Amino acid sequence: MKSWCKNLLAAGLSLAVLSACSSNDVDEEPVSELKELNATVFPEINWSASVGSGVGDYYSRLRPAVEYGKIFSAERNGLVVAFDEASGEKLWEVDFSDLFKDRLLGKNKGARLAAGMTAARGKVFVGGESGLLAALDAETGAVVWSVQASGELLSAPTVGENTVVVNASSGSLDAFDVDTGEKRWSYENALPNLTLRGTGAAAFQAGGFFVGTADGKVAVVVKDNGQPAWEQPIYTPKGGNEFSRMADVDMTPLPVGDNLYAVSYNGNLVSMEMRSGRVLWTRKYSSFNELAASGVQLYLVADSSRIYALDRRNGLELWSNSELANRELTSPVVFDDYLVVGDFEGYLHFINRNDGSIVGRIEVDSDGLYSQPLVVDGKIYVQGRSGKLARIALP
């Protein structure tokens, strides 16, 4: 069975249609076994801590944030922890399930945190499947404000100046005052009959929030009034059934210079003019992962966990690597001369950015890695499914 069936979210379709995902008509693609490695780099874990019980097998995009000399992390059940970045000492922790059990989480089964962490403006922002969005004081962990968004929150909040936005699974981009939580506006987008489970966070640039939609578009929404400056389809859904017509843009559009890059599931990778949305080039790739870029190179982990490097000026493919195919790779991140990805068995892989060869590997969490690694000041921070939070460096 193809792994994408595990991530589908149906709306308005019968269970009979969804049962096709478990049909024997679709062959299981083999998971690539790890080969013996002739390593040239040797990453080390120089600090780690446990943050509750992690996220288990649930879909999640929780990942740590590093700001103000602290490391912020959270787990699905509601525990949020701040560590001193230099010493690793725990500075504070709060439990959302206790904080909000008599209010926003009163009718829900725990916090079910899945969106965050984002640290900015002296605060830490985190949200969850209940629609709860909360701002915590970065210094103490005290709740500054909390609100109910328009739907599930499955991707990180985005802060742009005095505004924080969240992309809800209902198709609404909700904006709140960063200091008070007062709602400023909502940008509504209709959902197709069938979408992937997940949303991409917005990117903020030049007074606008750039966001992908479930119907295969990228839009820029003006921060001051919530009006779209432009909307650009990057893929027109085709096919005779709802599965083949899925075109979700479930990643954060990537601004580089004057251009914007985005990719859709079952669709296209595109380069656009940031100012107008005009498509400069398009290539046929399918992904729900974040993109990464360095210099003229653009990096993509496709939905099959095959890794590609392209020339971002024209979309021409420079190299590809299928050695980690179907290992449920995380989104990639650039680290020095390497591209770094995690996999479902908990390994972090270091890939030469020039030719795509795997040059290093380290096991971080045997329960698996699921979120894009974070690079700050020459170190990599990564969060595992068991709740293990680790900092990795090269000696």
mmCIF file of C-alpha atoms in Angstrom:
data_model
loop_
_atom_site.group_PDB
_atom_site.id
_atom_site.type_symbol
_atom_site.label_atom_id
_atom_site.label_comp_id
_atom_site.label_asym_id
_atom_site.label_seq_id
_atom_site.Cartn_x
_atom_site.Cartn_y
_atom_site.Cartn_z
ATOM 1 C CA MET A 1 0.000 0.000 0.000
ATOM 2 C CA LYS A 2 1.393 3.398 -0.904
ATOM 3 C CA SER A 3 2.288 5.387 2.195
ATOM 4 C CA TRP A 4 0.276 8.436 1.182
ATOM 5 C CA CYS A 5 -2.945 6.592 1.944
ATOM 6 C CA LYS A 6 -2.055 6.928 5.636
ATOM 7 C CA ASN A 7 -2.223 10.720 5.427
ATOM 8 C CA LEU A 8 -5.514 11.244 3.632
ATOM 9 C CA LEU A 9 -8.282 13.371 5.094
ATOM 10 C CA ALA A 10 -11.670 12.784 3.456
ATOM 11 C CA ALA A 11 -14.503 15.293 3.330
ATOM 12 C CA GLY A 12 -17.759 14.325 1.691
ATOM 13 C CA LEU A 13 -16.623 10.939 0.368
ATOM 14 C CA SER A 14 -18.004 7.550 1.325
ATOM 15 C CA LEU A 15 -16.054 4.965 3.306
ATOM 16 C CA ALA A 16 -16.336 2.686 0.318
ATOM 17 C CA VAL A 17 -14.149 5.048 -1.693
ATOM 18 C CA LEU A 18 -11.620 5.335 1.101
ATOM 19 C CA SER A 19 -11.408 1.575 1.420
ATOM 20 C CA ALA A 20 -9.504 1.604 -1.861
ATOM 21 C CA CYS A 21 -6.470 2.643 0.164
ATOM 22 C CA SER A 22 -6.345 -0.764 1.793
ATOM 23 C CA SER A 23 -7.042 -2.652 -1.395
ATOM 24 C CA ASN A 24 -4.617 -5.312 -2.583
ATOM 25 C CA ASP A 25 -4.803 -3.664 -6.020
ATOM 26 C CA VAL A 26 -2.048 -1.258 -4.927
ATOM 27 C CA ASP A 27 1.334 -2.899 -4.420
ATOM 28 C CA GLU A 28 3.428 -2.053 -1.414
ATOM 29 C CA GLU A 29 6.605 -0.317 -2.536
ATOM 30 C CA PRO A 30 9.698 -1.715 -0.799
ATOM 31 C CA VAL A 31 11.458 0.324 1.864
ATOM 32 C CA SER A 32 15.119 0.813 1.017
ATOM 33 C CA GLU A 33 17.456 -0.961 3.415
ATOM 34 C CA LEU A 34 20.387 1.050 4.706
ATOM 35 C CA LYS A 35 23.645 0.112 3.017
ATOM 36 C CA GLU A 36 27.037 -0.015 4.657
ATOM 37 C CA LEU A 37 28.424 3.485 4.530
ATOM 38 C CA ASN A 38 31.913 4.673 3.690
ATOM 39 C CA ALA A 39 31.503 7.741 5.892
ATOM 40 C CA THR A 40 33.543 10.897 5.612
ATOM 41 C CA VAL A 41 31.670 12.926 8.251
ATOM 42 C CA PHE A 42 30.891 11.733 11.768
ATOM 43 C CA PRO A 43 28.037 13.616 13.464
ATOM 44 C CA GLU A 44 27.742 13.405 17.259
ATOM 45 C CA ILE A 45 24.920 14.026 19.724
ATOM 46 C CA ASN A 46 26.351 16.547 22.189
ATOM 47 C CA TRP A 47 23.153 17.109 24.189
ATOM 48 C CA SER A 48 19.780 15.425 24.511
ATOM 49 C CA ALA A 49 16.713 15.538 26.732
ATOM 50 C CA SER A 50 13.338 13.857 26.970
ATOM 51 C CA VAL A 51 10.187 15.905 26.411
ATOM 52 C CA GLY A 52 7.238 13.925 27.722
ATOM 53 C CA SER A 53 6.051 11.033 25.585
ATOM 54 C CA GLY A 54 6.617 12.717 22.227
ATOM 55 C CA VAL A 55 4.088 12.387 19.414
ATOM 56 C CA GLY A 56 3.864 8.603 19.086
ATOM 57 C CA ASP A 57 2.646 7.439 15.697
ATOM 58 C CA TYR A 58 0.389 10.466 15.186
ATOM 59 C CA TYR A 59 0.748 12.925 12.330
ATOM 60 C CA SER A 60 2.638 15.928 13.687
ATOM 61 C CA ARG A 61 4.802 18.834 12.634
ATOM 62 C CA LEU A 62 5.937 19.772 16.114
ATOM 63 C CA ARG A 63 9.572 20.807 16.023
ATOM 64 C CA PRO A 64 11.794 22.736 18.416
ATOM 65 C CA ALA A 65 12.532 26.451 18.264
ATOM 66 C CA VAL A 66 15.737 28.125 19.383
ATOM 67 C CA GLU A 67 15.612 31.792 20.380
ATOM 68 C CA TYR A 68 16.510 34.084 23.301
ATOM 69 C CA GLY A 69 19.249 31.667 24.427
ATOM 70 C CA LYS A 70 16.662 28.924 24.942
ATOM 71 C CA ILE A 71 15.451 25.734 23.269
ATOM 72 C CA PHE A 72 11.675 25.357 23.235
ATOM 73 C CA SER A 73 10.024 21.992 22.657
ATOM 74 C CA ALA A 74 6.618 20.365 23.108
ATOM 75 C CA GLU A 75 4.927 16.971 23.009
ATOM 76 C CA ARG A 76 1.492 15.932 21.799
ATOM 77 C CA ASN A 77 -0.158 15.546 25.214
ATOM 78 C CA GLY A 78 0.503 19.168 26.130
ATOM 79 C CA LEU A 79 3.876 19.432 27.847
ATOM 80 C CA VAL A 80 5.911 22.482 26.730
ATOM 81 C CA VAL A 81 9.488 22.838 27.985
ATOM 82 C CA ALA A 82 12.212 25.485 27.771
ATOM 83 C CA PHE A 83 15.893 24.568 28.147
ATOM 84 C CA ASP A 84 18.936 26.788 28.467
ATOM 85 C CA GLU A 85 20.656 26.660 25.080
ATOM 86 C CA ALA A 86 24.182 26.644 26.502
ATOM 87 C CA SER A 87 23.839 24.289 29.458
ATOM 88 C CA GLY A 88 20.761 22.244 28.564
ATOM 89 C CA GLU A 89 19.290 22.996 31.994
ATOM 90 C CA LYS A 90 15.490 22.899 32.148
ATOM 91 C CA LEU A 91 14.241 26.450 32.797
ATOM 92 C CA TRP A 92 10.482 25.975 32.881
ATOM 93 C CA GLU A 93 7.695 23.678 31.784
ATOM 94 C CA VAL A 94 3.931 24.011 31.457
ATOM 95 C CA ASP A 95 1.206 21.475 30.693
ATOM 96 C CA PHE A 96 -1.521 22.624 28.306
ATOM 97 C CA SER A 97 -3.862 19.835 29.387
ATOM 98 C CA ASP A 98 -3.874 21.277 32.909
ATOM 99 C CA LEU A 99 -3.794 24.954 31.919
ATOM 100 C CA PHE A 100 -6.805 24.751 29.622
ATOM 101 C CA LYS A 101 -8.796 21.763 30.881
ATOM 102 C CA ASP A 102 -11.612 24.011 32.133
ATOM 103 C CA ARG A 103 -11.656 26.170 29.009
ATOM 104 C CA LEU A 104 -10.583 25.474 25.438
ATOM 105 C CA LEU A 105 -9.638 21.837 26.062
ATOM 106 C CA GLY A 106 -12.581 20.963 28.281
ATOM 107 C CA LYS A 107 -14.346 18.888 25.619
ATOM 108 C CA ASN A 108 -11.223 17.439 23.995
ATOM 109 C CA LYS A 109 -9.070 14.408 24.720
ATOM 110 C CA GLY A 110 -5.980 16.225 25.891
ATOM 111 C CA ALA A 111 -4.033 18.994 24.239
ATOM 112 C CA ARG A 112 -3.132 17.134 21.012
ATOM 113 C CA LEU A 113 -0.456 19.695 20.190
ATOM 114 C CA ALA A 114 0.706 19.510 16.575
ATOM 115 C CA ALA A 115 1.535 23.071 15.515
ATOM 116 C CA GLY A 116 4.710 24.782 16.663
ATOM 117 C CA MET A 117 7.047 25.799 18.069
ATOM 118 C CA THR A 118 7.442 29.411 16.913
ATOM 119 C CA ALA A 119 9.422 31.879 19.043
ATOM 120 C CA ALA A 120 9.194 35.599 18.293
ATOM 121 C CA ARG A 121 8.385 38.946 19.905
ATOM 122 C CA GLY A 122 9.314 37.598 23.352
ATOM 123 C CA LYS A 123 6.733 34.828 23.091
ATOM 124 C CA VAL A 124 6.413 31.173 22.153
ATOM 125 C CA PHE A 125 3.446 30.173 19.994
ATOM 126 C CA VAL A 126 2.007 26.670 19.846
ATOM 127 C CA GLY A 127 -1.305 25.174 18.722
ATOM 128 C CA GLY A 128 -3.096 21.888 18.341
ATOM 129 C CA GLU A 129 -5.755 19.749 16.746
ATOM 130 C CA SER A 130 -8.434 21.292 18.971
ATOM 131 C CA GLY A 131 -7.863 24.670 17.283
ATOM 132 C CA LEU A 132 -6.218 26.087 20.398
ATOM 133 C CA LEU A 133 -3.534 28.704 19.740
ATOM 134 C CA ALA A 134 -1.631 30.015 22.745
ATOM 135 C CA ALA A 135 1.136 32.542 23.281
ATOM 136 C CA LEU A 136 3.478 31.874 26.195
ATOM 137 C CA ASP A 137 5.965 34.260 27.742
ATOM 138 C CA ALA A 138 9.342 33.042 26.494
ATOM 139 C CA GLU A 139 11.045 33.911 29.779
ATOM 140 C CA THR A 140 8.626 32.272 32.222
ATOM 141 C CA GLY A 141 6.206 30.058 30.279
ATOM 142 C CA ALA A 142 3.220 32.028 31.599
ATOM 143 C CA VAL A 143 0.205 32.187 29.286
ATOM 144 C CA VAL A 144 -0.014 35.634 27.663
ATOM 145 C CA TRP A 145 -3.165 34.876 25.679
ATOM 146 C CA SER A 146 -5.073 32.007 24.091
ATOM 147 C CA VAL A 147 -7.687 31.845 21.325
ATOM 148 C CA GLN A 148 -9.703 29.357 19.327
ATOM 149 C CA ALA A 149 -8.807 29.244 15.615
ATOM 150 C CA SER A 150 -11.168 28.259 12.801
ATOM 151 C CA GLY A 151 -10.071 24.632 12.681
ATOM 152 C CA GLU A 152 -7.343 22.140 13.489
ATOM 153 C CA LEU A 153 -3.845 23.604 13.676
ATOM 154 C CA LEU A 154 -1.353 21.230 12.083
ATOM 155 C CA SER A 155 1.488 23.560 11.081
ATOM 156 C CA ALA A 156 3.566 26.167 12.877
ATOM 157 C CA PRO A 157 2.250 29.684 13.507
ATOM 158 C CA THR A 158 3.951 32.446 11.491
ATOM 159 C CA VAL A 159 4.811 35.833 12.979
ATOM 160 C CA GLY A 160 5.004 38.890 10.759
ATOM 161 C CA GLU A 161 5.702 42.096 12.665
ATOM 162 C CA ASN A 162 2.628 42.705 14.873
ATOM 163 C CA THR A 163 0.594 39.780 13.526
ATOM 164 C CA VAL A 164 0.655 36.002 14.020
ATOM 165 C CA VAL A 165 -1.185 33.783 11.533
ATOM 166 C CA VAL A 166 -2.166 30.118 11.580
ATOM 167 C CA ASN A 167 -3.280 28.012 8.627
ATOM 168 C CA ALA A 168 -6.250 25.994 9.875
ATOM 169 C CA SER A 169 -7.340 22.702 8.319
ATOM 170 C CA SER A 170 -10.730 24.282 7.601
ATOM 171 C CA GLY A 171 -9.087 26.285 4.809
ATOM 172 C CA SER A 172 -8.909 29.518 6.800
ATOM 173 C CA LEU A 173 -5.785 31.577 7.404
ATOM 174 C CA ASP A 174 -6.509 33.293 10.733
ATOM 175 C CA ALA A 175 -4.597 36.373 11.873
ATOM 176 C CA PHE A 176 -4.280 37.614 15.469
ATOM 177 C CA ASP A 177 -2.601 40.536 17.177
ATOM 178 C CA VAL A 178 0.736 39.217 18.381
ATOM 179 C CA ASP A 179 0.509 40.971 21.777
ATOM 180 C CA THR A 180 -3.174 40.604 22.681
ATOM 181 C CA GLY A 181 -4.541 37.700 20.638
ATOM 182 C CA GLU A 182 -7.290 39.897 19.214
ATOM 183 C CA LYS A 183 -8.473 38.527 15.882
ATOM 184 C CA ARG A 184 -7.556 40.787 12.984
ATOM 185 C CA TRP A 185 -8.895 38.963 9.911
ATOM 186 C CA SER A 186 -9.420 35.608 8.178
ATOM 187 C CA TYR A 187 -8.602 34.644 4.597
ATOM 188 C CA GLU A 188 -11.005 31.887 3.552
ATOM 189 C CA ASN A 189 -10.290 29.207 0.981
ATOM 190 C CA ALA A 190 -12.739 26.473 -0.032
ATOM 191 C CA LEU A 191 -11.590 22.881 0.482
ATOM 192 C CA PRO A 192 -11.823 20.207 -2.226
ATOM 193 C CA ASN A 193 -13.707 16.973 -1.513
ATOM 194 C CA LEU A 194 -10.492 15.167 -0.626
ATOM 195 C CA THR A 195 -7.272 16.578 0.793
ATOM 196 C CA LEU A 196 -4.135 15.349 2.485
ATOM 197 C CA ARG A 197 -4.138 15.569 6.256
ATOM 198 C CA GLY A 198 -1.940 18.548 6.927
ATOM 199 C CA THR A 199 -1.410 22.198 6.121
ATOM 200 C CA GLY A 200 1.667 24.240 5.338
ATOM 201 C CA ALA A 201 2.713 27.179 7.465
ATOM 202 C CA ALA A 202 2.719 30.613 5.857
ATOM 203 C CA ALA A 203 5.907 32.505 4.970
ATOM 204 C CA PHE A 204 6.127 36.228 5.728
ATOM 205 C CA GLN A 205 7.910 38.574 3.358
ATOM 206 C CA ALA A 206 7.549 42.249 2.370
ATOM 207 C CA GLY A 207 4.282 42.821 4.234
ATOM 208 C CA GLY A 208 2.531 39.708 2.978
ATOM 209 C CA PHE A 209 1.850 36.148 4.132
ATOM 210 C CA PHE A 210 2.522 33.573 1.407
ATOM 211 C CA VAL A 211 0.490 30.408 1.888
ATOM 212 C CA GLY A 212 -0.318 27.217 -0.006
ATOM 213 C CA THR A 213 -3.877 25.956 -0.328
ATOM 214 C CA ALA A 214 -5.529 22.543 -0.528
ATOM 215 C CA ASP A 215 -6.726 23.164 -4.082
ATOM 216 C CA GLY A 216 -3.255 23.631 -5.535
ATOM 217 C CA LYS A 217 -2.737 27.401 -5.264
ATOM 218 C CA VAL A 218 -0.267 29.777 -3.679
ATOM 219 C CA ALA A 219 -1.666 33.075 -2.404
ATOM 220 C CA VAL A 220 -0.163 36.162 -0.834
ATOM 221 C CA VAL A 221 -2.353 37.804 1.803
ATOM 222 C CA VAL A 222 -1.687 41.409 2.829
ATOM 223 C CA LYS A 223 -0.801 41.607 6.514
ATOM 224 C CA ASP A 224 -2.661 44.848 7.216
ATOM 225 C CA ASN A 225 -6.089 43.878 5.863
ATOM 226 C CA GLY A 226 -6.213 40.145 5.053
ATOM 227 C CA GLN A 227 -6.938 40.720 1.375
ATOM 228 C CA PRO A 228 -5.231 38.541 -1.251
ATOM 229 C CA ALA A 229 -2.744 40.481 -3.391
ATOM 230 C CA TRP A 230 -2.664 37.563 -5.822
ATOM 231 C CA GLU A 231 -3.572 33.892 -6.061
ATOM 232 C CA GLN A 232 -1.750 31.600 -8.477
ATOM 233 C CA PRO A 233 -2.631 27.966 -9.283
ATOM 234 C CA ILE A 234 0.539 25.916 -9.501
ATOM 235 C CA TYR A 235 -1.271 22.776 -10.614
ATOM 236 C CA THR A 236 -4.662 22.220 -12.235
ATOM 237 C CA PRO A 237 -6.141 19.004 -10.829
ATOM 238 C CA LYS A 238 -6.717 16.316 -13.446
ATOM 239 C CA GLY A 239 -7.970 12.747 -13.490
ATOM 240 C CA GLY A 240 -11.153 10.764 -13.259
ATOM 241 C CA ASN A 241 -11.350 10.370 -9.470
ATOM 242 C CA GLU A 242 -10.805 12.445 -6.348
ATOM 243 C CA PHE A 243 -7.541 10.698 -5.473
ATOM 244 C CA SER A 244 -5.830 11.620 -8.720
ATOM 245 C CA ARG A 245 -7.152 15.187 -8.447
ATOM 246 C CA MET A 246 -5.552 15.949 -5.080
ATOM 247 C CA ALA A 247 -3.194 18.911 -5.487
ATOM 248 C CA ASP A 248 -2.508 20.136 -1.933
ATOM 249 C CA VAL A 249 0.253 22.641 -1.363
ATOM 250 C CA ASP A 250 1.092 21.355 2.117
ATOM 251 C CA MET A 251 4.411 23.135 2.528
ATOM 252 C CA THR A 252 5.611 26.641 3.272
ATOM 253 C CA PRO A 253 6.305 28.620 0.073
ATOM 254 C CA LEU A 254 10.022 29.358 0.003
ATOM 255 C CA PRO A 255 11.104 32.947 -0.802
ATOM 256 C CA VAL A 256 14.627 33.315 -2.204
ATOM 257 C CA GLY A 257 15.605 36.706 -3.583
ATOM 258 C CA ASP A 258 12.822 37.978 -5.854
ATOM 259 C CA ASN A 259 11.403 34.508 -6.451
ATOM 260 C CA LEU A 260 9.098 32.148 -4.614
ATOM 261 C CA TYR A 261 9.248 28.349 -4.822
ATOM 262 C CA ALA A 262 6.451 25.920 -4.049
ATOM 263 C CA VAL A 263 5.503 22.306 -4.717
ATOM 264 C CA SER A 264 2.187 20.474 -4.657
ATOM 265 C CA TYR A 265 1.228 16.905 -3.990
ATOM 266 C CA ASN A 266 0.416 14.981 -7.161
ATOM 267 C CA GLY A 267 1.402 18.070 -9.100
ATOM 268 C CA ASN A 268 4.211 20.511 -9.821
ATOM 269 C CA LEU A 269 7.286 22.249 -8.486
ATOM 270 C CA VAL A 270 7.249 25.887 -9.586
ATOM 271 C CA SER A 271 9.253 29.079 -9.470
ATOM 272 C CA MET A 272 7.219 32.298 -9.346
ATOM 273 C CA GLU A 273 7.833 36.010 -9.263
ATOM 274 C CA MET A 274 7.212 37.016 -5.671
ATOM 275 C CA ARG A 275 5.708 40.361 -6.588
ATOM 276 C CA SER A 276 3.195 39.168 -9.184
ATOM 277 C CA GLY A 277 2.860 35.404 -8.810
ATOM 278 C CA ARG A 278 3.785 34.886 -12.473
ATOM 279 C CA VAL A 279 5.100 31.357 -13.012
ATOM 280 C CA LEU A 280 8.675 31.385 -14.336
ATOM 281 C CA TRP A 281 9.134 27.638 -14.708
ATOM 282 C CA THR A 282 7.399 24.436 -13.697
ATOM 283 C CA ARG A 283 8.590 20.853 -13.286
ATOM 284 C CA LYS A 284 6.685 17.659 -12.572
ATOM 285 C CA TYR A 285 7.414 16.617 -8.977
ATOM 286 C CA SER A 286 5.071 15.567 -6.169
ATOM 287 C CA SER A 287 5.768 16.400 -2.534
ATOM 288 C CA PHE A 288 4.256 17.532 0.759
ATOM 289 C CA ASN A 289 7.669 18.359 2.268
ATOM 290 C CA GLU A 290 9.378 21.701 2.780
ATOM 291 C CA LEU A 291 11.923 22.838 0.214
ATOM 292 C CA ALA A 292 15.477 23.918 1.023
ATOM 293 C CA ALA A 293 17.845 26.148 -0.936
ATOM 294 C CA SER A 294 21.454 27.233 -0.932
ATOM 295 C CA GLY A 295 23.132 29.310 -3.614
ATOM 296 C CA VAL A 296 21.599 28.364 -6.956
ATOM 297 C CA GLN A 297 20.540 24.922 -5.759
ATOM 298 C CA LEU A 298 17.021 23.947 -4.699
ATOM 299 C CA TYR A 299 16.454 20.702 -2.769
ATOM 300 C CA LEU A 300 13.349 18.550 -2.714
ATOM 301 C CA VAL A 301 12.315 15.327 -0.964
ATOM 302 C CA ALA A 302 9.555 13.846 -3.124
ATOM 303 C CA ASP A 303 6.602 11.898 -1.726
ATOM 304 C CA SER A 304 8.510 8.675 -2.506
ATOM 305 C CA SER A 305 11.420 9.882 -0.294
ATOM 306 C CA ARG A 306 13.630 10.308 -3.339
ATOM 307 C CA ILE A 307 15.867 13.358 -3.024
ATOM 308 C CA TYR A 308 16.482 15.857 -5.830
ATOM 309 C CA ALA A 309 18.716 18.877 -6.363
ATOM 310 C CA LEU A 310 17.707 21.370 -9.042
ATOM 311 C CA ASP A 311 19.060 24.596 -10.439
ATOM 312 C CA ARG A 312 16.579 27.099 -9.016
ATOM 313 C CA ARG A 313 17.156 29.465 -11.944
ATOM 314 C CA ASN A 314 15.658 27.103 -14.522
ATOM 315 C CA GLY A 315 14.446 23.952 -12.736
ATOM 316 C CA LEU A 316 16.995 21.667 -14.386
ATOM 317 C CA GLU A 317 17.779 18.577 -12.336
ATOM 318 C CA LEU A 318 21.377 18.429 -11.074
ATOM 319 C CA TRP A 319 21.294 15.101 -9.226
ATOM 320 C CA SER A 320 18.952 12.653 -7.556
ATOM 321 C CA ASN A 321 19.308 10.017 -4.850
ATOM 322 C CA SER A 322 16.966 7.035 -4.428
ATOM 323 C CA GLU A 323 19.029 5.149 -1.803
ATOM 324 C CA LEU A 324 16.557 6.211 0.921
ATOM 325 C CA ALA A 325 13.383 5.629 -1.100
ATOM 326 C CA ASN A 326 10.223 5.014 0.952
ATOM 327 C CA ARG A 327 11.981 5.600 4.283
ATOM 328 C CA GLU A 328 9.451 8.364 5.111
ATOM 329 C CA LEU A 329 12.097 11.062 5.046
ATOM 330 C CA THR A 330 11.656 14.380 6.781
ATOM 331 C CA SER A 331 11.898 17.651 4.913
ATOM 332 C CA PRO A 332 15.527 18.487 4.121
ATOM 333 C CA VAL A 333 17.691 21.182 5.672
ATOM 334 C CA VAL A 334 21.003 22.654 4.536
ATOM 335 C CA PHE A 335 23.877 22.281 6.998
ATOM 336 C CA ASP A 336 27.289 23.525 5.852
ATOM 337 C CA ASP A 337 28.216 21.480 2.768
ATOM 338 C CA TYR A 338 25.532 18.895 3.426
ATOM 339 C CA LEU A 339 21.852 18.247 3.039
ATOM 340 C CA VAL A 340 20.378 16.601 6.149
ATOM 341 C CA VAL A 341 17.236 14.450 6.374
ATOM 342 C CA GLY A 342 15.786 12.132 9.027
ATOM 343 C CA ASP A 343 13.932 8.853 8.498
ATOM 344 C CA PHE A 344 11.285 6.634 10.102
ATOM 345 C CA GLU A 345 13.876 4.477 11.885
ATOM 346 C CA GLY A 346 15.401 7.494 13.599
ATOM 347 C CA TYR A 347 18.515 7.980 11.497
ATOM 348 C CA LEU A 348 19.796 11.387 10.458
ATOM 349 C CA HIS A 349 21.523 11.241 7.060
ATOM 350 C CA PHE A 350 24.176 13.671 5.793
ATOM 351 C CA ILE A 351 24.259 14.070 2.007
ATOM 352 C CA ASN A 352 26.946 15.758 -0.078
ATOM 353 C CA ARG A 353 25.249 18.760 -1.700
ATOM 354 C CA ASN A 354 27.482 18.597 -4.779
ATOM 355 C CA ASP A 355 26.722 15.060 -5.956
ATOM 356 C CA GLY A 356 23.971 13.645 -3.710
ATOM 357 C CA SER A 357 26.100 10.915 -2.127
ATOM 358 C CA ILE A 358 25.423 9.906 1.489
ATOM 359 C CA VAL A 359 28.529 10.706 3.511
ATOM 360 C CA GLY A 360 27.430 10.385 7.144
ATOM 361 C CA ARG A 361 24.746 8.962 9.405
ATOM 362 C CA ILE A 362 23.742 8.906 13.061
ATOM 363 C CA GLU A 363 20.881 7.211 14.919
ATOM 364 C CA VAL A 364 18.989 9.711 17.068
ATOM 365 C CA ASP A 365 15.680 8.106 18.126
ATOM 366 C CA SER A 366 14.810 4.466 17.379
ATOM 367 C CA ASP A 367 11.112 5.432 17.391
ATOM 368 C CA GLY A 368 11.735 7.563 14.311
ATOM 369 C CA LEU A 369 12.242 11.140 13.185
ATOM 370 C CA TYR A 370 9.326 12.990 11.639
ATOM 371 C CA SER A 371 9.922 16.753 11.468
ATOM 372 C CA GLN A 372 12.354 18.922 9.547
ATOM 373 C CA PRO A 373 15.660 19.315 11.431
ATOM 374 C CA LEU A 374 16.456 22.820 12.652
ATOM 375 C CA VAL A 375 19.871 24.405 12.053
ATOM 376 C CA VAL A 376 21.023 27.189 14.407
ATOM 377 C CA ASP A 377 24.581 28.479 14.894
ATOM 378 C CA GLY A 378 26.303 25.459 13.396
ATOM 379 C CA LYS A 379 24.235 22.885 15.290
ATOM 380 C CA ILE A 380 21.281 20.692 14.323
ATOM 381 C CA TYR A 381 18.254 20.291 16.583
ATOM 382 C CA VAL A 382 15.903 17.408 15.945
ATOM 383 C CA GLN A 383 12.900 15.932 17.721
ATOM 384 C CA GLY A 384 12.005 12.233 17.707
ATOM 385 C CA ARG A 385 8.702 10.441 18.048
ATOM 386 C CA SER A 386 9.563 9.146 21.528
ATOM 387 C CA GLY A 387 10.014 12.685 22.839
ATOM 388 C CA LYS A 388 13.795 12.718 22.527
ATOM 389 C CA LEU A 389 15.171 16.162 21.723
ATOM 390 C CA ALA A 390 18.775 16.142 20.515
ATOM 391 C CA ARG A 391 21.442 18.577 19.431
ATOM 392 C CA ILE A 392 23.865 17.248 16.820
ATOM 393 C CA ALA A 393 27.158 18.744 15.699
ATOM 394 C CA LEU A 394 30.137 17.745 13.611
ATOM 395 C CA PRO A 395 33.392 17.334 15.565
#
